[in-house]
Short mmCIF file of C-alpha atoms in Angstrom, two decimals:
data_model
loop_
_atom_site.label_atom_id
_atom_site.label_comp_id
_atom_site.label_asym_id
_atom_site.label_seq_id
_atom_site.Cartn_x
_atom_site.Cartn_y
_atom_site.Cartn_z
CA UNK A 1 24.12 -16.53 -13.90
CA UNK A 2 23.39 -20.62 -12.47
CA UNK A 3 21.66 -19.74 -8.80
CA UNK A 4 21.52 -15.58 -7.27
CA UNK A 5 24.22 -14.58 -4.98
CA UNK A 6 23.37 -14.00 -1.04
CA UNK A 7 23.54 -10.29 -1.52
CA UNK A 8 20.35 -8.44 -0.13
CA UNK A 9 19.95 -5.23 -2.49
CA UNK A 10 19.59 -2.00 -0.24
CA UNK A 11 17.25 0.07 -2.33
CA UNK A 12 17.56 3.73 -0.83
CA UNK A 13 15.28 5.87 -2.71
CA UNK A 14 12.21 7.74 -2.59
CA UNK A 15 11.17 7.17 -6.33
CA UNK A 16 9.17 4.27 -6.83
CA UNK A 17 10.05 4.06 -10.57
CA UNK A 18 14.09 4.44 -9.54
CA UNK A 19 13.41 1.24 -7.14
CA UNK A 20 11.63 -1.02 -9.66
CA UNK A 21 14.55 -0.32 -12.23
CA UNK A 22 17.09 -0.94 -9.75
CA UNK A 23 15.15 -4.30 -8.88
CA UNK A 24 14.71 -5.17 -12.45
CA UNK A 25 18.53 -4.44 -13.37
CA UNK A 26 19.63 -7.01 -10.51
CA UNK A 27 16.53 -9.74 -10.88
CA UNK A 28 18.06 -13.39 -10.53
CA UNK A 29 21.34 -11.55 -9.75
CA UNK A 30 20.92 -10.94 -5.96
CA UNK A 31 18.37 -12.95 -3.35
CA UNK A 32 17.09 -10.12 -1.36
CA UNK A 33 15.56 -6.39 -1.77
CA UNK A 34 15.72 -4.21 1.08
CA UNK A 35 13.02 -1.42 1.43
CA UNK A 36 13.51 0.63 4.42
CA UNK A 37 11.88 3.34 6.54
CA UNK A 38 11.90 6.44 3.69
CA UNK A 39 10.70 3.84 1.31
CA UNK A 40 7.61 2.62 3.73
CA UNK A 41 7.05 6.06 4.96
CA UNK A 42 6.97 7.60 1.71
CA UNK A 43 4.89 4.34 -0.35
CA UNK A 44 3.22 2.60 2.40
CA UNK A 45 1.76 -1.10 1.31
CA UNK A 46 0.94 -0.19 -1.73
CA UNK A 47 4.92 0.58 -2.53
CA UNK A 48 5.62 -2.40 -1.01
CA UNK A 49 3.30 -4.54 -2.96
CA UNK A 50 4.50 -2.73 -6.57
CA UNK A 51 8.08 -3.73 -5.89
CA UNK A 52 7.18 -7.42 -4.45
CA UNK A 53 4.95 -7.57 -8.05
CA UNK A 54 7.89 -6.55 -10.23
CA UNK A 55 10.37 -9.49 -9.68
CA UNK A 56 11.10 -12.51 -8.06
CA UNK A 57 12.66 -11.88 -4.97
CA UNK A 58 12.17 -11.65 -1.35
CA UNK A 59 11.18 -8.80 0.37
CA UNK A 60 13.04 -7.62 2.95
CA UNK A 61 10.96 -5.13 5.26
CA UNK A 62 13.68 -2.95 7.04
CA UNK A 63 11.52 -0.93 9.52
CA UNK A 64 13.36 -1.71 12.62
CA UNK A 65 10.22 -1.59 14.98
CA UNK A 66 11.12 -0.49 18.65
CA UNK A 67 8.16 0.19 20.72
CA UNK A 68 6.12 -1.56 23.44
CA UNK A 69 5.15 -4.95 22.67
CA UNK A 70 1.22 -4.18 22.03
CA UNK A 71 2.55 -1.42 19.56
CA UNK A 72 4.64 -3.65 17.54
CA UNK A 73 2.21 -6.39 17.16
CA UNK A 74 -0.23 -3.65 15.75
CA UNK A 75 2.41 -2.31 13.14
CA UNK A 76 3.94 -6.06 12.92
CA UNK A 77 -0.10 -7.10 11.76
CA UNK A 78 -0.34 -3.72 9.50
CA UNK A 79 2.24 -5.31 7.00
CA UNK A 80 1.49 -8.79 7.54
CA UNK A 81 -0.67 -9.14 4.41
CA UNK A 82 2.47 -8.20 2.14
CA UNK A 83 4.46 -11.09 4.03
CA UNK A 84 8.12 -10.22 3.66
CA UNK A 85 10.65 -12.78 3.80
CA UNK A 86 12.32 -10.68 6.87
CA UNK A 87 11.10 -7.70 8.88
CA UNK A 88 13.49 -6.11 11.43
CA UNK A 89 12.52 -5.04 15.02
CA UNK A 90 15.32 -3.61 17.50
CA UNK A 91 16.22 -6.50 19.62
CA UNK A 92 17.06 -3.68 22.48
CA UNK A 93 13.26 -3.52 22.96
CA UNK A 94 13.63 -6.90 24.73
CA UNK A 95 12.17 -10.49 24.05
CA UNK A 96 8.82 -9.90 25.08
CA UNK A 97 8.63 -7.00 21.86
CA UNK A 98 10.23 -9.38 19.70
CA UNK A 99 7.90 -12.21 20.73
CA UNK A 100 5.10 -9.49 20.22
CA UNK A 101 6.42 -9.36 16.23
CA UNK A 102 6.95 -13.19 16.28
CA UNK A 103 3.47 -13.76 17.14
CA UNK A 104 1.92 -11.03 14.69
CA UNK A 105 3.82 -12.60 11.68
CA UNK A 106 4.27 -16.74 12.22
CA UNK A 107 5.21 -16.44 8.20
CA UNK A 108 7.74 -13.68 8.09
CA UNK A 109 11.27 -14.10 9.88
CA UNK A 110 11.51 -11.27 12.15
CA UNK A 111 15.04 -10.18 12.62
CA UNK A 112 16.61 -8.40 15.61
CA UNK A 113 18.49 -5.41 14.82
CA UNK A 114 21.93 -5.66 17.22
CA UNK A 115 24.26 -2.49 17.13
CA UNK A 116 23.71 -0.60 13.89
CA UNK A 117 26.83 -0.50 11.55
CA UNK A 118 27.25 3.56 11.57
CA UNK A 119 27.72 3.39 15.47
CA UNK A 120 31.78 3.51 16.36
CA UNK A 121 32.83 2.08 19.89
CA UNK A 122 32.77 5.78 21.02
CA UNK A 123 29.28 5.90 20.10
CA UNK A 124 28.54 2.41 22.02
CA UNK A 125 29.81 3.52 24.66
CA UNK A 126 28.03 7.22 24.59
CA UNK A 127 24.53 5.37 23.93
CA UNK A 128 25.10 3.95 27.73
CA UNK A 129 26.18 0.16 26.74
CA UNK A 130 28.35 -1.24 29.38
CA UNK A 131 30.27 -3.50 26.96
CA UNK A 132 32.13 -2.82 23.83
CA UNK A 133 30.45 -3.23 20.66
CA UNK A 134 30.86 -7.23 20.65
CA UNK A 135 29.59 -8.20 23.60
CA UNK A 136 26.44 -5.91 23.21
CA UNK A 137 25.72 -7.23 19.84
CA UNK A 138 25.76 -10.98 21.09
CA UNK A 139 24.21 -10.14 24.33
CA UNK A 140 21.16 -8.14 21.55
CA UNK A 141 21.55 -11.29 19.37
CA UNK A 142 20.74 -13.64 22.14
CA UNK A 143 17.97 -11.31 23.24
CA UNK A 144 16.28 -11.34 19.91
CA UNK A 145 16.30 -14.90 19.31
CA UNK A 146 15.14 -15.82 23.21
CA UNK A 147 11.92 -13.68 21.66
CA UNK A 148 11.27 -15.69 18.78
CA UNK A 149 13.64 -13.80 16.04
CA UNK A 150 14.98 -16.16 13.42
CA UNK A 151 17.47 -13.71 11.98
CA UNK A 152 19.88 -10.95 13.26
CA UNK A 153 21.52 -8.29 11.75
CA UNK A 154 25.08 -7.69 12.97
CA UNK A 155 28.33 -6.58 11.43
CA UNK A 156 30.61 -8.70 10.27
CA UNK A 157 33.01 -8.03 13.06
CA UNK A 158 30.41 -9.68 15.00
CA UNK A 159 29.15 -12.44 12.74
CA UNK A 160 31.76 -15.07 14.12
CA UNK A 161 30.80 -14.41 18.51
CA UNK A 162 27.31 -14.38 17.57
CA UNK A 163 26.67 -17.49 15.21
CA UNK A 164 28.49 -19.40 18.12
CA UNK A 165 26.09 -17.92 20.53
CA UNK A 166 22.95 -18.62 18.53
CA UNK A 167 23.50 -21.95 16.34
CA UNK A 168 23.68 -22.67 12.76
CA UNK A 169 19.78 -22.58 12.46
CA UNK A 170 19.14 -18.76 12.34
CA UNK A 171 19.97 -16.50 9.38
CA UNK A 172 22.74 -13.85 9.94
CA UNK A 173 22.64 -10.66 7.95
CA UNK A 174 25.50 -8.25 7.31
CA UNK A 175 25.18 -4.71 6.41
CA UNK A 176 28.73 -2.94 6.91
CA UNK A 177 30.03 -4.51 3.54
CA UNK A 178 32.23 -3.05 1.08
CA UNK A 179 33.88 -4.33 -1.99
CA UNK A 180 37.24 -4.22 -2.20
CA UNK A 181 37.52 -1.72 -5.00
CA UNK A 182 35.13 0.95 -3.45
CA UNK A 183 36.01 4.20 -2.41
CA UNK A 184 35.14 5.08 1.06
CA UNK A 185 33.06 3.53 3.81
CA UNK A 186 30.02 5.98 3.11
CA UNK A 187 28.13 6.36 6.55
CA UNK A 188 29.61 2.73 8.18
CA UNK A 189 31.92 2.51 10.89
CA UNK A 190 32.97 -1.15 11.41
CA UNK A 191 33.49 -3.20 7.70
CA UNK A 192 34.92 -5.84 5.81
CA UNK A 193 34.63 -7.25 2.34
CA UNK A 194 31.57 -9.28 1.27
CA UNK A 195 33.58 -12.58 0.47
CA UNK A 196 35.00 -12.11 3.93
CA UNK A 197 31.62 -11.69 5.55
CA UNK A 198 30.62 -14.94 4.39
CA UNK A 199 33.36 -16.56 4.81
CA UNK A 200 32.96 -15.56 8.23
CA UNK A 201 29.46 -17.47 8.15
CA UNK A 202 26.90 -14.53 7.35
CA UNK A 203 23.95 -15.81 5.07
CA UNK A 204 23.35 -12.63 3.48
CA UNK A 205 25.35 -9.49 2.82
CA UNK A 206 23.81 -6.16 2.63
CA UNK A 207 24.94 -3.90 -0.37
CA UNK A 208 23.63 -0.64 -1.85
CA UNK A 209 25.26 1.90 -3.50
CA UNK A 210 28.25 0.03 -4.53
CA UNK A 211 25.82 -1.52 -6.83
CA UNK A 212 23.01 1.32 -7.38
CA UNK A 213 25.37 4.26 -8.29
CA UNK A 214 26.07 2.32 -11.24
CA UNK A 215 22.37 3.08 -12.93
CA UNK A 216 23.79 5.99 -13.68
CA UNK A 217 25.29 4.49 -16.62
CA UNK A 218 22.38 2.52 -17.43
CA UNK A 219 20.48 -0.85 -16.26
CA UNK A 220 23.14 -3.02 -17.89
CA UNK A 221 26.29 -1.52 -16.11
CA UNK A 222 24.44 -1.92 -12.61
CA UNK A 223 23.26 -5.40 -13.83
CA UNK A 224 26.93 -5.86 -14.56
CA UNK A 225 28.71 -4.47 -11.40
CA UNK A 226 26.46 -6.53 -9.64
CA UNK A 227 26.97 -9.61 -11.30
CA UNK A 228 30.85 -8.48 -10.96
CA UNK A 229 30.58 -8.48 -6.79
CA UNK A 230 28.03 -11.59 -6.97
CA UNK A 231 30.78 -13.52 -8.45
CA UNK A 232 33.04 -12.39 -6.14
CA UNK A 233 31.42 -13.64 -3.29
CA UNK A 234 30.16 -17.03 -5.07
CA UNK A 235 33.57 -18.14 -6.39
#
């Protein structure tokens, strides 16, 4: 491939060697590796560093921090030496909390998480949001950007509205995408295809199992699937 695709590979495993193998299999095909809370609580900073050292890919540290500003600032400082490209915080924590993370990690794109893509409209109402998912996500995105977030996580259904409200300089990262030939929606409730999300204005799409499950047939099979999906987005 001439360039990596705007894919964030979700490395959802608590096996460090498997994680390294997945990253190696897709190196040069995808743009960013996403390491989440399970991975971090299992392996800590050393595990994140091990993955970063094993590839030429940016790191998305998906911790979804949500606490008082002082605590979030301390947590951000604790991972600042890892120099991830992205670090997630819940926008629902408020602008001051987002700003605390941004002040602690100047070189990292603090990334505001809006409404989790696993939530349905009924879930959003049950939690207590007074507006439906779209308006709630837009409001949370504006809160995050006001606090210094340089990236936003939202479902593909909210891309257009959030882009209109936060401008072109903010990076939009979209989970909740499923290739057209994938079966089932896993734990995502609000989805569309990766190409549709990019066409709507997302900068990156998050893809996990549709790529990583192919590792059962070997690293080359996983790489070929990643290339196939990358070409669907880039062509």
